[in-house]
């Protein structure tokens, strides 16, 4: 496989198959077929690698943290990003590092062009972190700081990451108790960029809510019109039934004569 960088070898991370080898601080052994099946990056890299690189059968990364690569490999191997697997990976992390960790793993997946994994991780990132009660201010501050840390971990210059961080904030706005939103926005350590994204998501949510309300009112008016029409039809039918009953009565009288 091709050597991606020769700098900072103390941080080197290596994929190997089949024998074990070491490079820098961390070594990973992984099945080449599984790796190339789930990553366009590795599929192309292995195809274009020179004979010497293929014989060495290694790739060195000097700009990825071992724990992020380890999680990426586990998700690829398991072909799953289940909630139980996620909790297993992030349980021991600090309170404000859980979402950030998943963001970093998503960035690795995006770099390696693992589209299915990016989609699954993105969905989990957008909804993760809201599995507790937020009845007091401390919990609510934890919530917003957790989302803020994830927001700031995204690369603001990468379109795909900007889109996902917007989804994270949007989900936060949808899930966070609106009556407590003002109290957490006064936190001193919230960045202007995060505040802007919050208000952007809040404005969009308010706009969507107004549209839903307008549509609901329109449907209600249509239903009311329909009800009024049905009531008129019922009155007309009752009138016709009454007229028919009168005609039947007249016919019966004529027959008696």
PDB file of N, CA and C in Angstrom, residues 18 21 24 78 87 111 120 128 147 150 166 168 186 197 218:
ATOM      1  N   UNK A  18      -1.027 -10.089   5.857  1.00  0.00           N
ATOM      2  CA  UNK A  18      -1.652 -10.752   7.010  1.00  0.00           C
ATOM      3  C   UNK A  18      -0.792 -10.708   8.272  1.00  0.00           C
ATOM      4  N   UNK A  21       3.063  -6.195  12.178  1.00  0.00           N
ATOM      5  CA  UNK A  21       4.239  -5.350  12.116  1.00  0.00           C
ATOM      6  C   UNK A  21       3.983  -4.126  12.969  1.00  0.00           C
ATOM      7  N   UNK A  24       5.600   3.287  14.536  1.00  0.00           N
ATOM      8  CA  UNK A  24       5.178   4.324  15.459  1.00  0.00           C
ATOM      9  C   UNK A  24       4.549   3.716  16.697  1.00  0.00           C
ATOM     10  N   UNK A  78     -17.742  -4.573  11.782  1.00  0.00           N
ATOM     11  CA  UNK A  78     -19.049  -5.010  12.289  1.00  0.00           C
ATOM     12  C   UNK A  78     -20.180  -4.666  11.331  1.00  0.00           C
ATOM     13  N   UNK A  87     -22.364   3.245  22.459  1.00  0.00           N
ATOM     14  CA  UNK A  87     -22.219   3.451  23.903  1.00  0.00           C
ATOM     15  C   UNK A  87     -20.981   2.747  24.434  1.00  0.00           C
ATOM     16  N   UNK A 111     -13.071  10.909   5.002  1.00  0.00           N
ATOM     17  CA  UNK A 111     -11.765  10.925   4.333  1.00  0.00           C
ATOM     18  C   UNK A 111     -11.534   9.643   3.547  1.00  0.00           C
ATOM     19  N   UNK A 120     -24.556   6.411   8.351  1.00  0.00           N
ATOM     20  CA  UNK A 120     -24.975   5.830   9.631  1.00  0.00           C
ATOM     21  C   UNK A 120     -24.452   6.645  10.808  1.00  0.00           C
ATOM     22  N   UNK A 128     -27.640  11.721  19.010  1.00  0.00           N
ATOM     23  CA  UNK A 128     -27.000  11.217  20.228  1.00  0.00           C
ATOM     24  C   UNK A 128     -26.932  12.284  21.316  1.00  0.00           C
ATOM     25  N   UNK A 147     -23.221  19.621  22.604  1.00  0.00           N
ATOM     26  CA  UNK A 147     -23.511  19.915  21.199  1.00  0.00           C
ATOM     27  C   UNK A 147     -22.527  20.951  20.664  1.00  0.00           C
ATOM     28  N   UNK A 150     -19.209  19.353  19.778  1.00  0.00           N
ATOM     29  CA  UNK A 150     -19.303  18.623  18.513  1.00  0.00           C
ATOM     30  C   UNK A 150     -19.330  19.589  17.337  1.00  0.00           C
ATOM     31  N   UNK A 166     -24.735  21.451  10.831  1.00  0.00           N
ATOM     32  CA  UNK A 166     -26.029  22.129  10.824  1.00  0.00           C
ATOM     33  C   UNK A 166     -27.145  21.200  11.257  1.00  0.00           C
ATOM     34  N   UNK A 168     -26.787  18.662  13.289  1.00  0.00           N
ATOM     35  CA  UNK A 168     -26.624  18.452  14.733  1.00  0.00           C
ATOM     36  C   UNK A 168     -27.320  19.563  15.508  1.00  0.00           C
ATOM     37  N   UNK A 186     -27.235  32.221  27.306  1.00  0.00           N
ATOM     38  CA  UNK A 186     -26.457  33.225  28.010  1.00  0.00           C
ATOM     39  C   UNK A 186     -25.130  32.710  28.530  1.00  0.00           C
ATOM     40  N   UNK A 197     -25.550  29.720  14.416  1.00  0.00           N
ATOM     41  CA  UNK A 197     -26.133  28.481  13.898  1.00  0.00           C
ATOM     42  C   UNK A 197     -27.380  28.092  14.689  1.00  0.00           C
ATOM     43  N   UNK A 218     -55.600  25.614   7.064  1.00  0.00           N
ATOM     44  CA  UNK A 218     -56.205  25.442   5.740  1.00  0.00           C
ATOM     45  C   UNK A 218     -56.964  24.132   5.665  1.00  0.00           C
TER      46      UNK A 218
END
